[in-house]
Amino acid sequence: AQSVTQPDIHITVSEGASLELRCNYSYGATPYLFWYVQSPGQGLQLLLKYFSGDTLVQGIKGFEAEFKRSQSSFNLRKPSVHWSDAAEYFCALNNAGNMLTFGGGTRLMVKP
Amino acid sequence: SQTIHQWPATLVQPVGSPLSLECTVEGTSNPNLYWYRQAAGRGLQLLFYSVGIGQISSEVPQNLSASRPQDRQFILSSKKLLLSDSGFYLCAWSTPGQGFYGYTFGSGTRLTVV
């Protein structure tokens, strides 16, 4: 069965600092992987996705993620965090069928 | 372009009252449709999904039901709300067979049962 784990429930970083949010998955083949962001009281917005090719994918708002098959990971990164990045972040996996499996989410807080 | 609409944005309902949340998608045909719930401080829980008119799959037993009376309309209902039904409800759609596009989410409905 496929699964997605986000080990960090909460992360706090200072504005301007770098950010890395962890995502590990379990799936028997190459998955389609996604990162979504949810601002308070809002729906989920797609940040980026990976399904083949270059393992480093660029997304919106200055985010990037790297697919590492050997580590079953798809970590999200940003070199310099802005206060507006405070939100909840969800990693998700799709096995090319109709269903996304989501991680439990990581809540990011940004200190001024 | 495709858009997804959810309403209402917020709702306060007494225990035992009925519920109807509506979700509509525009700009696409025969989408897969999904209802998710987020309870306070918790992740996303898939409640229902639909691959076509009248075709509803339930992921968890609960006090809620879903219907798809039209191709691009997805309704979440309850006959009698419980306090535990409070949460943030999200509708989403995807294109069948094109999993690499992921889901597109609506803006959500905040339901408070009092």
PDB file of C-alpha atoms in Angstrom:
ATOM      1  CA  ALA A   1       0.000   0.000   0.000  1.00  0.00           C
ATOM      2  CA  GLN A   2       1.185   3.492  -0.705  1.00  0.00           C
ATOM      3  CA  SER A   3       1.767   6.027   2.040  1.00  0.00           C
ATOM      4  CA  VAL A   4       3.210   9.483   2.585  1.00  0.00           C
ATOM      5  CA  THR A   5       4.919  10.610   5.774  1.00  0.00           C
ATOM      6  CA  GLN A   6       5.763  14.138   6.779  1.00  0.00           C
ATOM      7  CA  PRO A   7       7.881  13.695   9.906  1.00  0.00           C
ATOM      8  CA  ASP A   8       7.671  17.294  11.090  1.00  0.00           C
ATOM      9  CA  ILE A   9       4.269  18.465  12.312  1.00  0.00           C
ATOM     10  CA  HIS A  10       5.490  21.991  13.079  1.00  0.00           C
ATOM     11  CA  ILE A  11       8.522  23.922  11.903  1.00  0.00           C
ATOM     12  CA  THR A  12       9.531  27.455  12.857  1.00  0.00           C
ATOM     13  CA  VAL A  13      12.103  29.388  10.872  1.00  0.00           C
ATOM     14  CA  SER A  14      13.254  32.975  10.891  1.00  0.00           C
ATOM     15  CA  GLU A  15      12.382  35.209   7.990  1.00  0.00           C
ATOM     16  CA  GLY A  16      15.185  35.106   5.445  1.00  0.00           C
ATOM     17  CA  ALA A  17      16.421  31.715   6.585  1.00  0.00           C
ATOM     18  CA  SER A  18      16.405  28.653   4.359  1.00  0.00           C
ATOM     19  CA  LEU A  19      13.689  26.040   4.614  1.00  0.00           C
ATOM     20  CA  GLU A  20      13.461  22.320   4.037  1.00  0.00           C
ATOM     21  CA  LEU A  21      10.271  20.335   4.623  1.00  0.00           C
ATOM     22  CA  ARG A  22      10.619  16.604   4.612  1.00  0.00           C
ATOM     23  CA  CYS A  23       8.440  14.100   2.787  1.00  0.00           C
ATOM     24  CA  ASN A  24       8.940  10.343   2.600  1.00  0.00           C
ATOM     25  CA  TYR A  25       6.822   7.990   0.603  1.00  0.00           C
ATOM     26  CA  SER A  26       6.226   4.299   0.249  1.00  0.00           C
ATOM     27  CA  TYR A  27       5.309   3.005  -3.192  1.00  0.00           C
ATOM     28  CA  GLY A  28       6.499   0.157  -5.378  1.00  0.00           C
ATOM     29  CA  ALA A  29       7.125   2.108  -8.572  1.00  0.00           C
ATOM     30  CA  THR A  30       7.938   5.663  -9.559  1.00  0.00           C
ATOM     31  CA  PRO A  31       5.169   7.803  -8.145  1.00  0.00           C
ATOM     32  CA  TYR A  32       3.730  11.112  -9.149  1.00  0.00           C
ATOM     33  CA  LEU A  33       4.566  13.465  -6.270  1.00  0.00           C
ATOM     34  CA  PHE A  34       3.102  16.805  -5.321  1.00  0.00           C
ATOM     35  CA  TRP A  35       3.482  19.588  -2.803  1.00  0.00           C
ATOM     36  CA  TYR A  36       0.472  21.692  -1.878  1.00  0.00           C
ATOM     37  CA  VAL A  37       0.263  24.762   0.337  1.00  0.00           C
ATOM     38  CA  GLN A  38      -2.734  25.798   2.402  1.00  0.00           C
ATOM     39  CA  SER A  39      -3.001  29.281   3.843  1.00  0.00           C
ATOM     40  CA  PRO A  40      -5.277  29.626   6.897  1.00  0.00           C
ATOM     41  CA  GLY A  41      -8.927  29.230   5.965  1.00  0.00           C
ATOM     42  CA  GLN A  42      -8.149  28.542   2.334  1.00  0.00           C
ATOM     43  CA  GLY A  43      -8.112  25.623  -0.042  1.00  0.00           C
ATOM     44  CA  LEU A  44      -4.969  23.835  -1.177  1.00  0.00           C
ATOM     45  CA  GLN A  45      -2.811  25.335  -3.897  1.00  0.00           C
ATOM     46  CA  LEU A  46      -0.404  23.266  -5.964  1.00  0.00           C
ATOM     47  CA  LEU A  47       3.214  24.363  -5.480  1.00  0.00           C
ATOM     48  CA  LEU A  48       4.961  21.845  -7.718  1.00  0.00           C
ATOM     49  CA  LYS A  49       4.873  18.282  -8.967  1.00  0.00           C
ATOM     50  CA  TYR A  50       7.179  15.554 -10.159  1.00  0.00           C
ATOM     51  CA  PHE A  51       6.353  12.681 -12.476  1.00  0.00           C
ATOM     52  CA  SER A  52       9.443  12.054 -14.579  1.00  0.00           C
ATOM     53  CA  GLY A  53      12.662  13.556 -15.863  1.00  0.00           C
ATOM     54  CA  ASP A  54      14.779  15.993 -13.908  1.00  0.00           C
ATOM     55  CA  THR A  55      14.668  15.096 -10.237  1.00  0.00           C
ATOM     56  CA  LEU A  56      14.865  18.745  -9.171  1.00  0.00           C
ATOM     57  CA  VAL A  57      11.599  20.494  -9.894  1.00  0.00           C
ATOM     58  CA  GLN A  58      10.839  24.159  -9.634  1.00  0.00           C
ATOM     59  CA  GLY A  59       7.533  25.474  -8.437  1.00  0.00           C
ATOM     60  CA  ILE A  60       5.734  28.667  -7.738  1.00  0.00           C
ATOM     61  CA  LYS A  61       6.665  31.200  -5.039  1.00  0.00           C
ATOM     62  CA  GLY A  62      10.359  30.292  -5.234  1.00  0.00           C
ATOM     63  CA  PHE A  63       9.961  26.720  -3.995  1.00  0.00           C
ATOM     64  CA  GLU A  64      11.759  23.679  -5.340  1.00  0.00           C
ATOM     65  CA  ALA A  65      11.750  19.996  -4.471  1.00  0.00           C
ATOM     66  CA  GLU A  66      14.116  17.147  -5.129  1.00  0.00           C
ATOM     67  CA  PHE A  67      13.037  13.585  -5.835  1.00  0.00           C
ATOM     68  CA  LYS A  68      15.451  11.032  -4.401  1.00  0.00           C
ATOM     69  CA  ARG A  69      14.472   7.521  -5.330  1.00  0.00           C
ATOM     70  CA  SER A  70      17.147   5.896  -3.150  1.00  0.00           C
ATOM     71  CA  GLN A  71      15.776   7.654  -0.093  1.00  0.00           C
ATOM     72  CA  SER A  72      12.092   7.559  -1.092  1.00  0.00           C
ATOM     73  CA  SER A  73      11.978  11.265  -0.415  1.00  0.00           C
ATOM     74  CA  PHE A  74      10.618  14.402  -2.021  1.00  0.00           C
ATOM     75  CA  ASN A  75      11.732  17.277   0.189  1.00  0.00           C
ATOM     76  CA  LEU A  76      10.565  20.824  -0.366  1.00  0.00           C
ATOM     77  CA  ARG A  77      13.057  23.676  -0.145  1.00  0.00           C
ATOM     78  CA  LYS A  78      13.219  27.424  -0.310  1.00  0.00           C
ATOM     79  CA  PRO A  79      16.451  29.403   0.030  1.00  0.00           C
ATOM     80  CA  SER A  80      14.949  32.407   1.817  1.00  0.00           C
ATOM     81  CA  VAL A  81      11.613  32.278   3.612  1.00  0.00           C
ATOM     82  CA  HIS A  82       9.209  35.216   3.625  1.00  0.00           C
ATOM     83  CA  TRP A  83       6.624  35.893   6.311  1.00  0.00           C
ATOM     84  CA  SER A  84       3.903  35.181   3.737  1.00  0.00           C
ATOM     85  CA  ASP A  85       5.143  31.584   3.466  1.00  0.00           C
ATOM     86  CA  ALA A  86       3.603  30.785   6.859  1.00  0.00           C
ATOM     87  CA  ALA A  87       1.051  28.106   6.039  1.00  0.00           C
ATOM     88  CA  GLU A  88       0.484  24.378   6.113  1.00  0.00           C
ATOM     89  CA  TYR A  89       2.248  22.249   3.547  1.00  0.00           C
ATOM     90  CA  PHE A  90       1.090  18.881   2.284  1.00  0.00           C
ATOM     91  CA  CYS A  91       3.048  16.311   0.348  1.00  0.00           C
ATOM     92  CA  ALA A  92       1.010  13.900  -1.784  1.00  0.00           C
ATOM     93  CA  LEU A  93       1.495  10.848  -3.971  1.00  0.00           C
ATOM     94  CA  ASN A  94      -0.509   9.592  -6.938  1.00  0.00           C
ATOM     95  CA  ASN A  95       0.035   6.128  -8.367  1.00  0.00           C
ATOM     96  CA  ALA A  96      -1.213   7.254 -11.816  1.00  0.00           C
ATOM     97  CA  GLY A  97      -4.708   6.202 -10.849  1.00  0.00           C
ATOM     98  CA  ASN A  98      -7.445   8.442  -9.579  1.00  0.00           C
ATOM     99  CA  MET A  99      -6.426   8.823  -5.947  1.00  0.00           C
ATOM    100  CA  LEU A 100      -4.009  11.078  -4.150  1.00  0.00           C
ATOM    101  CA  THR A 101      -2.546   9.972  -0.849  1.00  0.00           C
ATOM    102  CA  PHE A 102      -1.662  12.903   1.392  1.00  0.00           C
ATOM    103  CA  GLY A 103       0.831  13.226   4.203  1.00  0.00           C
ATOM    104  CA  GLY A 104      -0.298  14.596   7.535  1.00  0.00           C
ATOM    105  CA  GLY A 105       0.964  18.085   6.774  1.00  0.00           C
ATOM    106  CA  THR A 106       3.648  20.374   8.196  1.00  0.00           C
ATOM    107  CA  ARG A 107       2.700  23.706   9.703  1.00  0.00           C
ATOM    108  CA  LEU A 108       5.297  26.364   8.984  1.00  0.00           C
ATOM    109  CA  MET A 109       5.645  29.389  11.232  1.00  0.00           C
ATOM    110  CA  VAL A 110       7.917  32.274  10.287  1.00  0.00           C
ATOM    111  CA  LYS A 111       9.551  34.448  12.941  1.00  0.00           C
ATOM    112  CA  PRO A 112      10.198  38.081  12.088  1.00  0.00           C
TER     113      PRO A 112
ATOM    114  CA  SER B   1     -10.104  27.528 -18.030  1.00  0.00           C
ATOM    115  CA  GLN B   2     -11.380  25.252 -15.318  1.00  0.00           C
ATOM    116  CA  THR B   3     -12.732  26.613 -12.070  1.00  0.00           C
ATOM    117  CA  ILE B   4     -14.205  25.058  -8.952  1.00  0.00           C
ATOM    118  CA  HIS B   5     -16.711  26.742  -6.695  1.00  0.00           C
ATOM    119  CA  GLN B   6     -17.722  25.849  -3.175  1.00  0.00           C
ATOM    120  CA  TRP B   7     -20.377  27.443  -1.056  1.00  0.00           C
ATOM    121  CA  PRO B   8     -21.077  28.639   1.469  1.00  0.00           C
ATOM    122  CA  ALA B   9     -17.675  29.775   2.723  1.00  0.00           C
ATOM    123  CA  THR B  10     -18.732  29.591   6.359  1.00  0.00           C
ATOM    124  CA  LEU B  11     -21.666  27.984   8.082  1.00  0.00           C
ATOM    125  CA  VAL B  12     -22.825  27.764  11.694  1.00  0.00           C
ATOM    126  CA  GLN B  13     -25.478  25.121  12.287  1.00  0.00           C
ATOM    127  CA  PRO B  14     -27.122  23.729  15.425  1.00  0.00           C
ATOM    128  CA  VAL B  15     -26.768  20.096  16.391  1.00  0.00           C
ATOM    129  CA  GLY B  16     -29.459  17.999  14.746  1.00  0.00           C
ATOM    130  CA  SER B  17     -30.018  20.340  11.824  1.00  0.00           C
ATOM    131  CA  PRO B  18     -29.553  19.247   8.192  1.00  0.00           C
ATOM    132  CA  LEU B  19     -26.584  20.155   6.017  1.00  0.00           C
ATOM    133  CA  SER B  20     -26.056  20.745   2.341  1.00  0.00           C
ATOM    134  CA  LEU B  21     -22.732  21.871   0.887  1.00  0.00           C
ATOM    135  CA  GLU B  22     -22.400  22.339  -2.821  1.00  0.00           C
ATOM    136  CA  CYS B  23     -19.457  22.124  -5.162  1.00  0.00           C
ATOM    137  CA  THR B  24     -19.492  22.811  -8.884  1.00  0.00           C
ATOM    138  CA  VAL B  25     -16.789  22.601 -11.514  1.00  0.00           C
ATOM    139  CA  GLU B  26     -16.705  24.585 -14.725  1.00  0.00           C
ATOM    140  CA  GLY B  27     -14.683  24.196 -17.883  1.00  0.00           C
ATOM    141  CA  THR B  28     -14.284  20.431 -17.896  1.00  0.00           C
ATOM    142  CA  SER B  29     -16.378  17.331 -18.471  1.00  0.00           C
ATOM    143  CA  ASN B  30     -16.705  14.126 -16.504  1.00  0.00           C
ATOM    144  CA  PRO B  31     -14.282  15.106 -13.748  1.00  0.00           C
ATOM    145  CA  ASN B  32     -13.497  12.953 -10.770  1.00  0.00           C
ATOM    146  CA  LEU B  33     -14.842  14.730  -7.702  1.00  0.00           C
ATOM    147  CA  TYR B  34     -13.797  14.495  -4.068  1.00  0.00           C
ATOM    148  CA  TRP B  35     -14.925  15.673  -0.639  1.00  0.00           C
ATOM    149  CA  TYR B  36     -12.306  16.049   2.097  1.00  0.00           C
ATOM    150  CA  ARG B  37     -12.577  17.136   5.704  1.00  0.00           C
ATOM    151  CA  GLN B  38     -10.008  18.750   7.950  1.00  0.00           C
ATOM    152  CA  ALA B  39     -10.771  18.636  11.638  1.00  0.00           C
ATOM    153  CA  ALA B  40      -8.957  21.178  13.808  1.00  0.00           C
ATOM    154  CA  GLY B  41      -5.234  20.459  13.886  1.00  0.00           C
ATOM    155  CA  ARG B  42      -5.542  17.348  11.778  1.00  0.00           C
ATOM    156  CA  GLY B  43      -4.738  16.376   8.224  1.00  0.00           C
ATOM    157  CA  LEU B  44      -6.937  15.727   5.235  1.00  0.00           C
ATOM    158  CA  GLN B  45      -9.512  12.979   5.480  1.00  0.00           C
ATOM    159  CA  LEU B  46     -11.083  11.743   2.263  1.00  0.00           C
ATOM    160  CA  LEU B  47     -14.831  11.391   2.769  1.00  0.00           C
ATOM    161  CA  PHE B  48     -16.274  10.624  -0.663  1.00  0.00           C
ATOM    162  CA  TYR B  49     -15.234  10.469  -4.271  1.00  0.00           C
ATOM    163  CA  SER B  50     -17.149  10.141  -7.495  1.00  0.00           C
ATOM    164  CA  VAL B  51     -16.124   9.070 -10.992  1.00  0.00           C
ATOM    165  CA  GLY B  52     -19.477   9.839 -12.607  1.00  0.00           C
ATOM    166  CA  ILE B  53     -23.099  10.873 -12.153  1.00  0.00           C
ATOM    167  CA  GLY B  54     -24.717   8.864  -9.400  1.00  0.00           C
ATOM    168  CA  GLN B  55     -21.468   7.009  -8.626  1.00  0.00           C
ATOM    169  CA  ILE B  56     -20.338   7.677  -5.075  1.00  0.00           C
ATOM    170  CA  SER B  57     -17.691   5.874  -3.076  1.00  0.00           C
ATOM    171  CA  SER B  58     -17.511   6.370   0.661  1.00  0.00           C
ATOM    172  CA  GLU B  59     -14.179   6.126   2.373  1.00  0.00           C
ATOM    173  CA  VAL B  60     -15.298   6.247   5.997  1.00  0.00           C
ATOM    174  CA  PRO B  61     -18.606   5.461   7.749  1.00  0.00           C
ATOM    175  CA  GLN B  62     -20.081   8.644   9.165  1.00  0.00           C
ATOM    176  CA  ASN B  63     -23.053  10.898   9.550  1.00  0.00           C
ATOM    177  CA  LEU B  64     -22.611  12.334   6.054  1.00  0.00           C
ATOM    178  CA  SER B  65     -23.645  11.402   2.538  1.00  0.00           C
ATOM    179  CA  ALA B  66     -22.764  12.654  -0.919  1.00  0.00           C
ATOM    180  CA  SER B  67     -24.576  12.896  -4.206  1.00  0.00           C
ATOM    181  CA  ARG B  68     -23.694  13.791  -7.767  1.00  0.00           C
ATOM    182  CA  PRO B  69     -26.916  14.770  -9.505  1.00  0.00           C
ATOM    183  CA  GLN B  70     -25.133  16.368 -12.472  1.00  0.00           C
ATOM    184  CA  ASP B  71     -21.783  15.807 -14.142  1.00  0.00           C
ATOM    185  CA  ARG B  72     -20.085  18.785 -12.538  1.00  0.00           C
ATOM    186  CA  GLN B  73     -22.025  19.075  -9.294  1.00  0.00           C
ATOM    187  CA  PHE B  74     -21.106  17.358  -6.042  1.00  0.00           C
ATOM    188  CA  ILE B  75     -23.179  17.764  -2.890  1.00  0.00           C
ATOM    189  CA  LEU B  76     -22.312  16.836   0.689  1.00  0.00           C
ATOM    190  CA  SER B  77     -25.283  16.331   2.989  1.00  0.00           C
ATOM    191  CA  SER B  78     -26.343  15.328   6.434  1.00  0.00           C
ATOM    192  CA  LYS B  79     -29.818  14.749   7.848  1.00  0.00           C
ATOM    193  CA  LYS B  80     -28.778  15.525  11.425  1.00  0.00           C
ATOM    194  CA  LEU B  81     -25.501  17.221  12.250  1.00  0.00           C
ATOM    195  CA  LEU B  82     -23.339  16.154  15.171  1.00  0.00           C
ATOM    196  CA  LEU B  83     -20.828  18.281  17.047  1.00  0.00           C
ATOM    197  CA  SER B  84     -18.101  16.073  15.602  1.00  0.00           C
ATOM    198  CA  ASP B  85     -19.081  17.152  12.076  1.00  0.00           C
ATOM    199  CA  SER B  86     -17.438  20.519  12.669  1.00  0.00           C
ATOM    200  CA  GLY B  87     -14.463  21.130  10.437  1.00  0.00           C
ATOM    201  CA  PHE B  88     -13.201  22.533   7.185  1.00  0.00           C
ATOM    202  CA  TYR B  89     -14.669  20.837   4.128  1.00  0.00           C
ATOM    203  CA  LEU B  90     -12.855  20.861   0.826  1.00  0.00           C
ATOM    204  CA  CYS B  91     -14.054  19.828  -2.597  1.00  0.00           C
ATOM    205  CA  ALA B  92     -11.588  18.884  -5.316  1.00  0.00           C
ATOM    206  CA  TRP B  93     -11.601  17.637  -8.891  1.00  0.00           C
ATOM    207  CA  SER B  94      -9.214  15.796 -11.157  1.00  0.00           C
ATOM    208  CA  THR B  95      -9.116  14.611 -14.751  1.00  0.00           C
ATOM    209  CA  PRO B  96      -9.720  10.873 -15.010  1.00  0.00           C
ATOM    210  CA  GLY B  97      -6.631   8.922 -15.936  1.00  0.00           C
ATOM    211  CA  GLN B  98      -4.341  11.937 -15.712  1.00  0.00           C
ATOM    212  CA  GLY B  99      -2.930  11.556 -12.247  1.00  0.00           C
ATOM    213  CA  PHE B 100       0.127  13.638 -13.015  1.00  0.00           C
ATOM    214  CA  TYR B 101      -2.012  16.763 -12.889  1.00  0.00           C
ATOM    215  CA  GLY B 102      -3.018  16.174  -9.291  1.00  0.00           C
ATOM    216  CA  TYR B 103      -6.155  17.686  -7.850  1.00  0.00           C
ATOM    217  CA  THR B 104      -7.566  21.187  -7.963  1.00  0.00           C
ATOM    218  CA  PHE B 105      -9.190  22.285  -4.733  1.00  0.00           C
ATOM    219  CA  GLY B 106     -12.005  24.651  -3.946  1.00  0.00           C
ATOM    220  CA  SER B 107     -11.653  27.338  -1.314  1.00  0.00           C
ATOM    221  CA  GLY B 108     -13.421  25.318   1.350  1.00  0.00           C
ATOM    222  CA  THR B 109     -16.371  25.631   3.730  1.00  0.00           C
ATOM    223  CA  ARG B 110     -15.831  26.201   7.443  1.00  0.00           C
ATOM    224  CA  LEU B 111     -18.614  24.356   9.274  1.00  0.00           C
ATOM    225  CA  THR B 112     -19.196  24.945  12.971  1.00  0.00           C
ATOM    226  CA  VAL B 113     -21.830  22.827  14.663  1.00  0.00           C
ATOM    227  CA  VAL B 114     -23.073  24.377  17.906  1.00  0.00           C
TER     228      VAL B 114
END
